[in-house]
Amino acid sequence: MFSLKALRRNKTVKYGVPMLLLVVGGSFGLKEFAQIRYDAQKIRKKLDPSLEAKVNVQKQSAILEEEYEGDFVSRRAHFIRHLKALMLKLKEINLDEWKNIRGPRPWEDSKEYQDQQRSRLDKND
């Protein structure tokens, strides 16, 4: 049927099969190495049973929630005061009278362009 010599000369057998084995084998190899990494992280994160007995998880979470709620209330009050101050500033500013001024392009000298804009505004007013 097929001779060994013909299989050696076949490009699919010579190049394709090793490539396919490398890709599939590499996939399985990477899977195993990644699993080792995650297993090691799990082991490091576990507490020693004697330490775990000392730490009461429910009490810790209650303390953290109380601190967070207190901090949230103070931040909210500060934010509301800040908003009120900004609203007062906006009421003082006249937003109906404004002029659209084009900014300088990257290749233009900004000082020179600003001076030109100011002189045009002075002529129009």
PDB file of C-alpha atoms in Angstrom:
ATOM      1  CA  MET A   1       0.000   0.000   0.000  1.00  0.00           C
ATOM      2  CA  PHE A   2       2.154   2.883   1.222  1.00  0.00           C
ATOM      3  CA  SER A   3       5.826   2.542   1.564  1.00  0.00           C
ATOM      4  CA  LEU A   4       7.836   4.130   4.344  1.00  0.00           C
ATOM      5  CA  LYS A   5       9.865   6.053   1.773  1.00  0.00           C
ATOM      6  CA  ALA A   6       6.719   7.648   0.306  1.00  0.00           C
ATOM      7  CA  LEU A   7       5.548   8.736   3.789  1.00  0.00           C
ATOM      8  CA  ARG A   8       8.903  10.394   4.497  1.00  0.00           C
ATOM      9  CA  ARG A   9       8.642  12.417   1.295  1.00  0.00           C
ATOM     10  CA  ASN A  10       5.067  13.519   1.942  1.00  0.00           C
ATOM     11  CA  LYS A  11       5.041  17.179   3.096  1.00  0.00           C
ATOM     12  CA  THR A  12       1.913  16.747   5.203  1.00  0.00           C
ATOM     13  CA  VAL A  13       3.500  13.979   7.218  1.00  0.00           C
ATOM     14  CA  LYS A  14       6.870  15.725   7.335  1.00  0.00           C
ATOM     15  CA  TYR A  15       5.657  19.198   8.405  1.00  0.00           C
ATOM     16  CA  GLY A  16       1.926  19.107   9.147  1.00  0.00           C
ATOM     17  CA  VAL A  17       1.750  16.294  11.674  1.00  0.00           C
ATOM     18  CA  PRO A  18       4.585  17.646  13.884  1.00  0.00           C
ATOM     19  CA  MET A  19       3.014  21.108  13.789  1.00  0.00           C
ATOM     20  CA  LEU A  20      -0.361  19.715  14.759  1.00  0.00           C
ATOM     21  CA  LEU A  21       1.196  17.732  17.604  1.00  0.00           C
ATOM     22  CA  LEU A  22       3.046  20.817  18.804  1.00  0.00           C
ATOM     23  CA  VAL A  23      -0.111  22.956  18.855  1.00  0.00           C
ATOM     24  CA  VAL A  24      -2.302  20.358  20.563  1.00  0.00           C
ATOM     25  CA  GLY A  25       0.437  19.273  22.972  1.00  0.00           C
ATOM     26  CA  GLY A  26       1.267  22.901  23.793  1.00  0.00           C
ATOM     27  CA  SER A  27      -2.344  23.566  24.628  1.00  0.00           C
ATOM     28  CA  PHE A  28      -2.458  20.693  27.108  1.00  0.00           C
ATOM     29  CA  GLY A  29       0.922  21.681  28.544  1.00  0.00           C
ATOM     30  CA  LEU A  30      -0.182  25.273  29.109  1.00  0.00           C
ATOM     31  CA  LYS A  31      -3.348  24.054  30.773  1.00  0.00           C
ATOM     32  CA  GLU A  32      -1.352  22.001  33.267  1.00  0.00           C
ATOM     33  CA  PHE A  33       1.115  24.807  34.040  1.00  0.00           C
ATOM     34  CA  ALA A  34      -1.705  27.310  34.542  1.00  0.00           C
ATOM     35  CA  GLN A  35      -3.471  24.891  36.878  1.00  0.00           C
ATOM     36  CA  ILE A  36      -0.308  24.544  38.962  1.00  0.00           C
ATOM     37  CA  ARG A  37      -0.152  28.322  39.265  1.00  0.00           C
ATOM     38  CA  TYR A  38      -3.745  28.631  40.471  1.00  0.00           C
ATOM     39  CA  ASP A  39      -3.364  25.727  42.888  1.00  0.00           C
ATOM     40  CA  ALA A  40      -0.304  27.398  44.405  1.00  0.00           C
ATOM     41  CA  GLN A  41      -2.250  30.647  44.850  1.00  0.00           C
ATOM     42  CA  LYS A  42      -5.052  28.787  46.642  1.00  0.00           C
ATOM     43  CA  ILE A  43      -2.594  27.165  49.022  1.00  0.00           C
ATOM     44  CA  ARG A  44      -0.954  30.512  49.843  1.00  0.00           C
ATOM     45  CA  LYS A  45      -4.317  32.193  50.494  1.00  0.00           C
ATOM     46  CA  LYS A  46      -5.510  29.575  52.976  1.00  0.00           C
ATOM     47  CA  LEU A  47      -5.113  30.562  56.587  1.00  0.00           C
ATOM     48  CA  ASP A  48      -3.553  28.332  59.153  1.00  0.00           C
ATOM     49  CA  PRO A  49      -6.380  26.673  61.155  1.00  0.00           C
ATOM     50  CA  SER A  50      -5.064  28.169  64.399  1.00  0.00           C
ATOM     51  CA  LEU A  51      -5.124  31.681  62.888  1.00  0.00           C
ATOM     52  CA  GLU A  52      -8.512  31.116  61.304  1.00  0.00           C
ATOM     53  CA  ALA A  53      -9.998  30.287  64.693  1.00  0.00           C
ATOM     54  CA  LYS A  54      -8.769  33.619  66.060  1.00  0.00           C
ATOM     55  CA  VAL A  55     -10.315  35.668  63.243  1.00  0.00           C
ATOM     56  CA  ASN A  56     -14.075  35.992  63.476  1.00  0.00           C
ATOM     57  CA  VAL A  57     -15.167  36.678  59.917  1.00  0.00           C
ATOM     58  CA  GLN A  58     -18.718  37.824  60.763  1.00  0.00           C
ATOM     59  CA  LYS A  59     -17.515  40.363  63.309  1.00  0.00           C
ATOM     60  CA  GLN A  60     -14.929  41.723  60.862  1.00  0.00           C
ATOM     61  CA  SER A  61     -17.518  42.210  58.120  1.00  0.00           C
ATOM     62  CA  ALA A  62     -19.895  44.039  60.515  1.00  0.00           C
ATOM     63  CA  ILE A  63     -17.119  46.432  61.559  1.00  0.00           C
ATOM     64  CA  LEU A  64     -16.197  47.107  57.926  1.00  0.00           C
ATOM     65  CA  GLU A  65     -19.833  47.810  57.003  1.00  0.00           C
ATOM     66  CA  GLU A  66     -20.208  50.308  59.859  1.00  0.00           C
ATOM     67  CA  GLU A  67     -17.018  52.115  58.825  1.00  0.00           C
ATOM     68  CA  TYR A  68     -18.132  52.221  55.210  1.00  0.00           C
ATOM     69  CA  GLU A  69     -21.592  53.584  56.074  1.00  0.00           C
ATOM     70  CA  GLY A  70     -20.104  56.305  58.294  1.00  0.00           C
ATOM     71  CA  ASP A  71     -17.624  57.284  55.626  1.00  0.00           C
ATOM     72  CA  PHE A  72     -20.368  57.294  52.987  1.00  0.00           C
ATOM     73  CA  VAL A  73     -22.562  59.667  55.011  1.00  0.00           C
ATOM     74  CA  SER A  74     -19.729  62.125  55.583  1.00  0.00           C
ATOM     75  CA  ARG A  75     -18.702  62.038  51.913  1.00  0.00           C
ATOM     76  CA  ARG A  76     -22.290  62.542  50.802  1.00  0.00           C
ATOM     77  CA  ALA A  77     -22.698  65.578  53.066  1.00  0.00           C
ATOM     78  CA  HIS A  78     -19.452  67.062  51.748  1.00  0.00           C
ATOM     79  CA  PHE A  79     -20.555  66.414  48.157  1.00  0.00           C
ATOM     80  CA  ILE A  80     -23.920  68.128  48.725  1.00  0.00           C
ATOM     81  CA  ARG A  81     -22.214  71.196  50.246  1.00  0.00           C
ATOM     82  CA  HIS A  82     -19.867  71.336  47.273  1.00  0.00           C
ATOM     83  CA  LEU A  83     -22.778  71.123  44.811  1.00  0.00           C
ATOM     84  CA  LYS A  84     -24.627  73.948  46.568  1.00  0.00           C
ATOM     85  CA  ALA A  85     -21.540  76.154  46.374  1.00  0.00           C
ATOM     86  CA  LEU A  86     -21.191  75.429  42.665  1.00  0.00           C
ATOM     87  CA  MET A  87     -24.859  76.237  42.049  1.00  0.00           C
ATOM     88  CA  LEU A  88     -24.430  79.607  43.776  1.00  0.00           C
ATOM     89  CA  LYS A  89     -21.437  80.381  41.550  1.00  0.00           C
ATOM     90  CA  LEU A  90     -23.432  79.455  38.440  1.00  0.00           C
ATOM     91  CA  LYS A  91     -26.270  81.771  39.450  1.00  0.00           C
ATOM     92  CA  GLU A  92     -23.825  84.670  39.718  1.00  0.00           C
ATOM     93  CA  ILE A  93     -22.333  84.104  36.256  1.00  0.00           C
ATOM     94  CA  ASN A  94     -24.151  85.526  33.229  1.00  0.00           C
ATOM     95  CA  LEU A  95     -24.212  82.623  30.768  1.00  0.00           C
ATOM     96  CA  ASP A  96     -26.193  84.426  28.071  1.00  0.00           C
ATOM     97  CA  GLU A  97     -23.387  86.764  27.003  1.00  0.00           C
ATOM     98  CA  TRP A  98     -20.424  84.789  25.718  1.00  0.00           C
ATOM     99  CA  LYS A  99     -18.294  84.764  22.604  1.00  0.00           C
ATOM    100  CA  ASN A 100     -16.941  81.769  20.771  1.00  0.00           C
ATOM    101  CA  ILE A 101     -13.186  82.159  20.235  1.00  0.00           C
ATOM    102  CA  ARG A 102     -11.243  79.638  18.181  1.00  0.00           C
ATOM    103  CA  GLY A 103      -8.123  78.282  19.835  1.00  0.00           C
ATOM    104  CA  PRO A 104      -4.755  78.214  18.095  1.00  0.00           C
ATOM    105  CA  ARG A 105      -3.808  75.329  15.838  1.00  0.00           C
ATOM    106  CA  PRO A 106      -0.738  73.253  16.756  1.00  0.00           C
ATOM    107  CA  TRP A 107       1.346  74.951  14.060  1.00  0.00           C
ATOM    108  CA  GLU A 108       0.313  78.482  15.104  1.00  0.00           C
ATOM    109  CA  ASP A 109       2.025  80.548  17.764  1.00  0.00           C
ATOM    110  CA  SER A 110      -0.473  80.689  20.619  1.00  0.00           C
ATOM    111  CA  LYS A 111       0.623  84.092  22.022  1.00  0.00           C
ATOM    112  CA  GLU A 112       0.489  85.743  18.643  1.00  0.00           C
ATOM    113  CA  TYR A 113      -2.896  84.212  17.866  1.00  0.00           C
ATOM    114  CA  GLN A 114      -4.331  85.277  21.230  1.00  0.00           C
ATOM    115  CA  ASP A 115      -3.182  88.846  20.608  1.00  0.00           C
ATOM    116  CA  GLN A 116      -4.904  88.816  17.211  1.00  0.00           C
ATOM    117  CA  GLN A 117      -8.111  87.520  18.742  1.00  0.00           C
ATOM    118  CA  ARG A 118      -8.058  90.194  21.451  1.00  0.00           C
ATOM    119  CA  SER A 119      -7.488  92.970  18.927  1.00  0.00           C
ATOM    120  CA  ARG A 120     -10.413  91.716  16.799  1.00  0.00           C
ATOM    121  CA  LEU A 121     -12.673  91.624  19.842  1.00  0.00           C
ATOM    122  CA  ASP A 122     -11.671  95.167  20.809  1.00  0.00           C
ATOM    123  CA  LYS A 123     -12.453  96.421  17.267  1.00  0.00           C
ATOM    124  CA  ASN A 124     -15.886  94.759  17.272  1.00  0.00           C
ATOM    125  CA  ASP A 125     -16.852  96.130  20.692  1.00  0.00           C
TER     126      ASP A 125
END
